[in-house]
mmCIF file of C-alpha atoms in Angstrom:
data_model
loop_
_atom_site.group_PDB
_atom_site.id
_atom_site.type_symbol
_atom_site.label_atom_id
_atom_site.label_comp_id
_atom_site.label_asym_id
_atom_site.label_seq_id
_atom_site.Cartn_x
_atom_site.Cartn_y
_atom_site.Cartn_z
ATOM 1 C CA UNK A 1 -3.276 -30.217 22.379
ATOM 2 C CA UNK A 2 -4.638 -26.834 21.417
ATOM 3 C CA UNK A 3 -7.622 -26.162 23.654
ATOM 4 C CA UNK A 4 -8.577 -22.795 22.211
ATOM 5 C CA UNK A 5 -8.598 -22.139 18.488
ATOM 6 C CA UNK A 6 -8.814 -18.769 16.784
ATOM 7 C CA UNK A 7 -8.972 -19.526 13.066
ATOM 8 C CA UNK A 8 -8.378 -15.988 11.811
ATOM 9 C CA UNK A 9 -4.998 -14.325 12.185
ATOM 10 C CA UNK A 10 -6.279 -11.055 10.734
ATOM 11 C CA UNK A 11 -9.737 -9.547 10.432
ATOM 12 C CA UNK A 12 -10.137 -6.268 8.579
ATOM 13 C CA UNK A 13 -13.414 -4.344 8.590
ATOM 14 C CA UNK A 14 -14.589 -0.816 7.930
ATOM 15 C CA UNK A 15 -15.733 1.525 10.665
ATOM 16 C CA UNK A 16 -19.381 0.917 11.475
ATOM 17 C CA UNK A 17 -19.404 -2.647 10.194
ATOM 18 C CA UNK A 18 -20.250 -5.587 12.458
ATOM 19 C CA UNK A 19 -17.393 -7.589 13.903
ATOM 20 C CA UNK A 20 -17.191 -11.247 14.890
ATOM 21 C CA UNK A 21 -13.954 -12.718 16.158
ATOM 22 C CA UNK A 22 -14.159 -16.484 16.220
ATOM 23 C CA UNK A 23 -13.082 -18.714 19.069
ATOM 24 C CA UNK A 24 -13.640 -22.441 19.475
ATOM 25 C CA UNK A 25 -12.630 -24.524 22.459
ATOM 26 C CA UNK A 26 -12.083 -28.159 23.237
ATOM 27 C CA UNK A 27 -12.368 -28.164 26.998
ATOM 28 C CA UNK A 28 -14.559 -30.726 28.688
ATOM 29 C CA UNK A 29 -17.191 -30.075 31.305
ATOM 30 C CA UNK A 30 -17.972 -26.479 32.144
ATOM 31 C CA UNK A 31 -15.048 -24.372 30.964
ATOM 32 C CA UNK A 32 -14.402 -20.810 31.952
ATOM 33 C CA UNK A 33 -13.687 -18.588 28.961
ATOM 34 C CA UNK A 34 -12.268 -15.106 28.510
ATOM 35 C CA UNK A 35 -11.363 -12.544 25.904
ATOM 36 C CA UNK A 36 -8.202 -10.491 26.408
ATOM 37 C CA UNK A 37 -7.180 -7.494 24.276
ATOM 38 C CA UNK A 38 -3.848 -5.844 23.572
ATOM 39 C CA UNK A 39 -3.927 -2.340 22.116
ATOM 40 C CA UNK A 40 -0.842 -0.955 20.426
ATOM 41 C CA UNK A 41 1.983 -0.400 22.928
ATOM 42 C CA UNK A 42 -0.210 -1.404 25.864
ATOM 43 C CA UNK A 43 -0.394 -4.382 28.162
ATOM 44 C CA UNK A 44 -2.620 -7.323 27.576
ATOM 45 C CA UNK A 45 -5.842 -6.754 29.537
ATOM 46 C CA UNK A 46 -9.076 -8.538 30.261
ATOM 47 C CA UNK A 47 -11.938 -7.553 27.968
ATOM 48 C CA UNK A 48 -14.655 -9.853 29.236
ATOM 49 C CA UNK A 49 -15.373 -13.288 30.706
ATOM 50 C CA UNK A 50 -18.336 -15.474 29.989
ATOM 51 C CA UNK A 51 -19.445 -15.911 33.586
ATOM 52 C CA UNK A 52 -20.023 -12.166 33.906
ATOM 53 C CA UNK A 53 -22.311 -12.019 30.881
ATOM 54 C CA UNK A 54 -21.388 -8.372 30.516
ATOM 55 C CA UNK A 55 -20.822 -6.019 27.612
ATOM 56 C CA UNK A 56 -17.542 -4.140 27.594
ATOM 57 C CA UNK A 57 -16.877 -1.372 25.050
ATOM 58 C CA UNK A 58 -19.854 -2.671 23.105
ATOM 59 C CA UNK A 59 -18.423 -6.192 22.814
ATOM 60 C CA UNK A 60 -20.321 -9.299 23.869
ATOM 61 C CA UNK A 61 -19.511 -12.989 23.784
ATOM 62 C CA UNK A 62 -21.861 -15.891 24.352
ATOM 63 C CA UNK A 63 -20.781 -19.372 25.290
ATOM 64 C CA UNK A 64 -22.339 -21.876 22.890
ATOM 65 C CA UNK A 65 -21.797 -25.346 24.310
ATOM 66 C CA UNK A 66 -23.381 -27.054 21.322
ATOM 67 C CA UNK A 67 -20.904 -25.472 18.933
ATOM 68 C CA UNK A 68 -18.120 -25.229 21.567
ATOM 69 C CA UNK A 69 -17.685 -21.607 20.616
ATOM 70 C CA UNK A 70 -17.176 -18.293 22.371
ATOM 71 C CA UNK A 71 -17.197 -15.778 19.541
ATOM 72 C CA UNK A 72 -16.641 -12.092 20.290
ATOM 73 C CA UNK A 73 -19.094 -9.715 18.641
ATOM 74 C CA UNK A 74 -19.678 -6.015 18.232
ATOM 75 C CA UNK A 75 -22.454 -4.561 16.072
ATOM 76 C CA UNK A 76 -20.588 -1.422 14.940
ATOM 77 C CA UNK A 77 -16.785 -1.423 14.887
ATOM 78 C CA UNK A 78 -14.825 1.688 15.848
ATOM 79 C CA UNK A 79 -11.287 2.597 14.807
ATOM 80 C CA UNK A 80 -10.155 2.416 18.440
ATOM 81 C CA UNK A 81 -11.142 -1.267 18.482
ATOM 82 C CA UNK A 82 -8.099 -2.040 16.350
ATOM 83 C CA UNK A 83 -5.998 -4.371 18.482
ATOM 84 C CA UNK A 84 -4.888 -7.942 19.034
ATOM 85 C CA UNK A 85 -7.571 -10.128 20.593
ATOM 86 C CA UNK A 86 -6.888 -13.377 22.421
ATOM 87 C CA UNK A 87 -9.470 -15.936 23.445
ATOM 88 C CA UNK A 88 -8.502 -17.880 26.559
ATOM 89 C CA UNK A 89 -9.925 -20.493 28.814
ATOM 90 C CA UNK A 90 -9.534 -23.278 31.267
ATOM 91 C CA UNK A 91 -11.399 -26.496 31.908
ATOM 92 C CA UNK A 92 -12.667 -27.834 35.169
ATOM 93 C CA UNK A 93 -9.768 -28.659 37.424
ATOM 94 C CA UNK A 94 -7.102 -27.109 35.238
ATOM 95 C CA UNK A 95 -5.133 -24.485 37.015
ATOM 96 C CA UNK A 96 -3.712 -22.361 34.237
ATOM 97 C CA UNK A 97 -5.336 -20.139 31.668
ATOM 98 C CA UNK A 98 -4.355 -20.991 28.101
ATOM 99 C CA UNK A 99 -4.886 -18.886 25.011
ATOM 100 C CA UNK A 100 -5.477 -19.167 21.313
ATOM 101 C CA UNK A 101 -3.057 -17.787 18.758
ATOM 102 C CA UNK A 102 -4.840 -14.437 18.588
ATOM 103 C CA UNK A 103 -6.659 -12.415 15.942
ATOM 104 C CA UNK A 104 -5.558 -8.967 14.854
ATOM 105 C CA UNK A 105 -8.547 -6.707 14.236
ATOM 106 C CA UNK A 106 -8.024 -3.785 11.888
ATOM 107 C CA UNK A 107 -10.833 -1.252 11.676
ATOM 108 C CA UNK A 108 -10.398 0.990 8.684
ATOM 109 C CA UNK A 109 -11.882 4.507 8.463
ATOM 110 C CA UNK B 1 3.855 -1.009 42.566
ATOM 111 C CA UNK B 2 0.581 -0.529 40.807
ATOM 112 C CA UNK B 3 1.027 -3.323 38.305
ATOM 113 C CA UNK B 4 3.081 -6.347 37.337
ATOM 114 C CA UNK B 5 6.662 -5.260 36.770
ATOM 115 C CA UNK B 6 9.101 -7.090 34.519
ATOM 116 C CA UNK B 7 12.794 -6.629 33.867
ATOM 117 C CA UNK B 8 14.655 -6.232 31.665
ATOM 118 C CA UNK B 9 12.244 -4.762 29.155
ATOM 119 C CA UNK B 10 14.644 -5.656 26.351
ATOM 120 C CA UNK B 11 17.457 -8.173 26.249
ATOM 121 C CA UNK B 12 19.746 -9.076 23.376
ATOM 122 C CA UNK B 13 21.891 -12.113 23.995
ATOM 123 C CA UNK B 14 24.196 -14.351 22.022
ATOM 124 C CA UNK B 15 23.160 -17.848 21.135
ATOM 125 C CA UNK B 16 24.301 -20.265 23.808
ATOM 126 C CA UNK B 17 24.247 -17.771 26.672
ATOM 127 C CA UNK B 18 21.950 -18.067 29.688
ATOM 128 C CA UNK B 19 19.375 -15.365 30.461
ATOM 129 C CA UNK B 20 17.273 -14.513 33.486
ATOM 130 C CA UNK B 21 14.016 -12.628 33.304
ATOM 131 C CA UNK B 22 12.456 -11.180 36.425
ATOM 132 C CA UNK B 23 8.849 -10.622 37.418
ATOM 133 C CA UNK B 24 7.457 -8.644 40.351
ATOM 134 C CA UNK B 25 3.760 -9.493 40.682
ATOM 135 C CA UNK B 26 1.140 -7.207 42.146
ATOM 136 C CA UNK B 27 1.537 -7.139 45.919
ATOM 137 C CA UNK B 28 -0.607 -9.772 47.613
ATOM 138 C CA UNK B 29 -1.262 -11.789 44.467
ATOM 139 C CA UNK B 30 -0.836 -15.475 45.153
ATOM 140 C CA UNK B 31 -0.917 -16.727 41.565
ATOM 141 C CA UNK B 32 1.818 -16.024 39.018
ATOM 142 C CA UNK B 33 2.042 -17.047 35.367
ATOM 143 C CA UNK B 34 4.656 -16.944 32.629
ATOM 144 C CA UNK B 35 3.683 -16.842 28.964
ATOM 145 C CA UNK B 36 5.632 -16.494 25.742
ATOM 146 C CA UNK B 37 4.288 -14.317 22.940
ATOM 147 C CA UNK B 38 5.662 -14.740 19.456
ATOM 148 C CA UNK B 39 4.503 -14.119 15.900
ATOM 149 C CA UNK B 40 2.450 -16.994 14.630
ATOM 150 C CA UNK B 41 2.391 -18.774 17.980
ATOM 151 C CA UNK B 42 0.173 -16.429 19.904
ATOM 152 C CA UNK B 43 0.297 -16.639 23.674
ATOM 153 C CA UNK B 44 1.986 -19.810 24.844
ATOM 154 C CA UNK B 45 1.563 -20.880 28.472
ATOM 155 C CA UNK B 46 4.856 -21.742 30.154
ATOM 156 C CA UNK B 47 4.457 -22.161 33.910
ATOM 157 C CA UNK B 48 2.047 -21.329 36.732
ATOM 158 C CA UNK B 49 2.693 -20.827 40.452
ATOM 159 C CA UNK B 50 -0.071 -20.820 43.062
ATOM 160 C CA UNK B 51 0.792 -20.183 46.670
ATOM 161 C CA UNK B 52 2.825 -23.033 48.135
ATOM 162 C CA UNK B 53 1.541 -25.635 45.679
ATOM 163 C CA UNK B 54 3.857 -27.369 43.262
ATOM 164 C CA UNK B 55 4.076 -25.270 40.075
ATOM 165 C CA UNK B 56 2.377 -26.362 36.882
ATOM 166 C CA UNK B 57 5.343 -26.702 34.527
ATOM 167 C CA UNK B 58 3.422 -28.398 31.746
ATOM 168 C CA UNK B 59 4.042 -25.577 29.270
ATOM 169 C CA UNK B 60 7.820 -25.352 29.490
ATOM 170 C CA UNK B 61 9.097 -26.177 25.974
ATOM 171 C CA UNK B 62 12.324 -27.882 27.016
ATOM 172 C CA UNK B 63 14.568 -28.562 29.992
ATOM 173 C CA UNK B 64 16.516 -25.428 29.105
ATOM 174 C CA UNK B 65 13.651 -23.469 30.616
ATOM 175 C CA UNK B 66 13.087 -23.213 34.363
ATOM 176 C CA UNK B 67 11.416 -20.828 36.744
ATOM 177 C CA UNK B 68 11.293 -20.248 40.430
ATOM 178 C CA UNK B 69 9.312 -18.086 42.730
ATOM 179 C CA UNK B 70 10.962 -17.032 45.942
ATOM 180 C CA UNK B 71 9.017 -16.171 49.067
ATOM 181 C CA UNK B 72 5.751 -16.358 47.186
ATOM 182 C CA UNK B 73 6.486 -13.096 45.399
ATOM 183 C CA UNK B 74 9.226 -12.397 42.852
ATOM 184 C CA UNK B 75 9.739 -14.922 40.082
ATOM 185 C CA UNK B 76 12.677 -15.556 37.776
ATOM 186 C CA UNK B 77 12.439 -17.333 34.435
ATOM 187 C CA UNK B 78 15.770 -18.774 33.349
ATOM 188 C CA UNK B 79 16.610 -19.885 29.836
ATOM 189 C CA UNK B 80 19.847 -21.828 29.522
ATOM 190 C CA UNK B 81 21.896 -22.126 26.341
ATOM 191 C CA UNK B 82 19.584 -19.800 24.454
ATOM 192 C CA UNK B 83 18.633 -20.593 20.873
ATOM 193 C CA UNK B 84 17.373 -18.256 18.175
ATOM 194 C CA UNK B 85 13.912 -19.794 18.397
ATOM 195 C CA UNK B 86 13.739 -18.548 21.995
ATOM 196 C CA UNK B 87 13.417 -14.986 20.672
ATOM 197 C CA UNK B 88 10.016 -13.730 21.823
ATOM 198 C CA UNK B 89 8.274 -11.513 24.338
ATOM 199 C CA UNK B 90 8.063 -13.195 27.719
ATOM 200 C CA UNK B 91 5.006 -12.080 29.654
ATOM 201 C CA UNK B 92 4.429 -12.428 33.347
ATOM 202 C CA UNK B 93 0.991 -12.167 34.904
ATOM 203 C CA UNK B 94 -0.505 -12.432 38.351
ATOM 204 C CA UNK B 95 -3.887 -12.789 39.978
ATOM 205 C CA UNK B 96 -5.127 -12.432 43.522
ATOM 206 C CA UNK B 97 -6.034 -16.072 43.753
ATOM 207 C CA UNK B 98 -5.794 -18.897 41.295
ATOM 208 C CA UNK B 99 -8.435 -19.666 38.730
ATOM 209 C CA UNK B 100 -11.281 -19.812 38.200
ATOM 210 C CA UNK B 101 -12.888 -16.430 38.335
ATOM 211 C CA UNK B 102 -9.909 -14.185 39.064
ATOM 212 C CA UNK B 103 -8.734 -11.510 36.676
ATOM 213 C CA UNK B 104 -5.176 -11.995 35.491
ATOM 214 C CA UNK B 105 -3.046 -8.865 35.193
ATOM 215 C CA UNK B 106 -0.166 -8.829 32.749
ATOM 216 C CA UNK B 107 3.170 -7.080 32.799
ATOM 217 C CA UNK B 108 4.587 -5.240 29.809
ATOM 218 C CA UNK B 109 6.857 -8.131 28.979
ATOM 219 C CA UNK B 110 10.533 -8.768 28.423
ATOM 220 C CA UNK B 111 11.535 -8.721 24.764
ATOM 221 C CA UNK B 112 14.266 -11.319 24.239
ATOM 222 C CA UNK B 113 16.339 -11.396 21.061
ATOM 223 C CA UNK B 114 18.858 -14.191 20.580
ATOM 224 C CA UNK B 115 21.457 -13.432 17.924
#
């Protein structure tokens, strides 16, 4: 069963516009959630994890247990944010990190 | 090496042939993962190795797929009797320890095309 859902395959915004990449999960208990990013011709890399409660490259993500969501947000998109974004997670006791199907973000000039 | 290394970077094979994909994790990393990345399917978990524990094979799509990890380091993913639907990028990743809390580092992937 899909544990992480990213409903949007493609999100296109203009430079300077706010961005929200949606992620919903179905893990039980206290899951650990991540966002990974893949820029063109680069490796997949960690962007941020919810336990760190940090902001990386202007992106933030808050775990909302009531809505079982972990949406990725940035107030002002930049062209260099264009990439493929994957939401991932694991539930308590599970050993492997699983991912959603990914959302491609296109930031237009 | 500095990062996760995978070989070959590209492989074209005929339907029905067997293929082996290799992964060299970051030195000292005890956890190793294989994922498959394809259009429309996103990142699909295949198998996970952690130290000397039995691997988590729950993501392997069929018995044509197998993987081993020798000496707690190098891993080989084997696909037998390849099918066209096996065409994808196969990603290997490693982390210092298993989850939770450890950053997973990915390789550049092996692009498999089955013709």
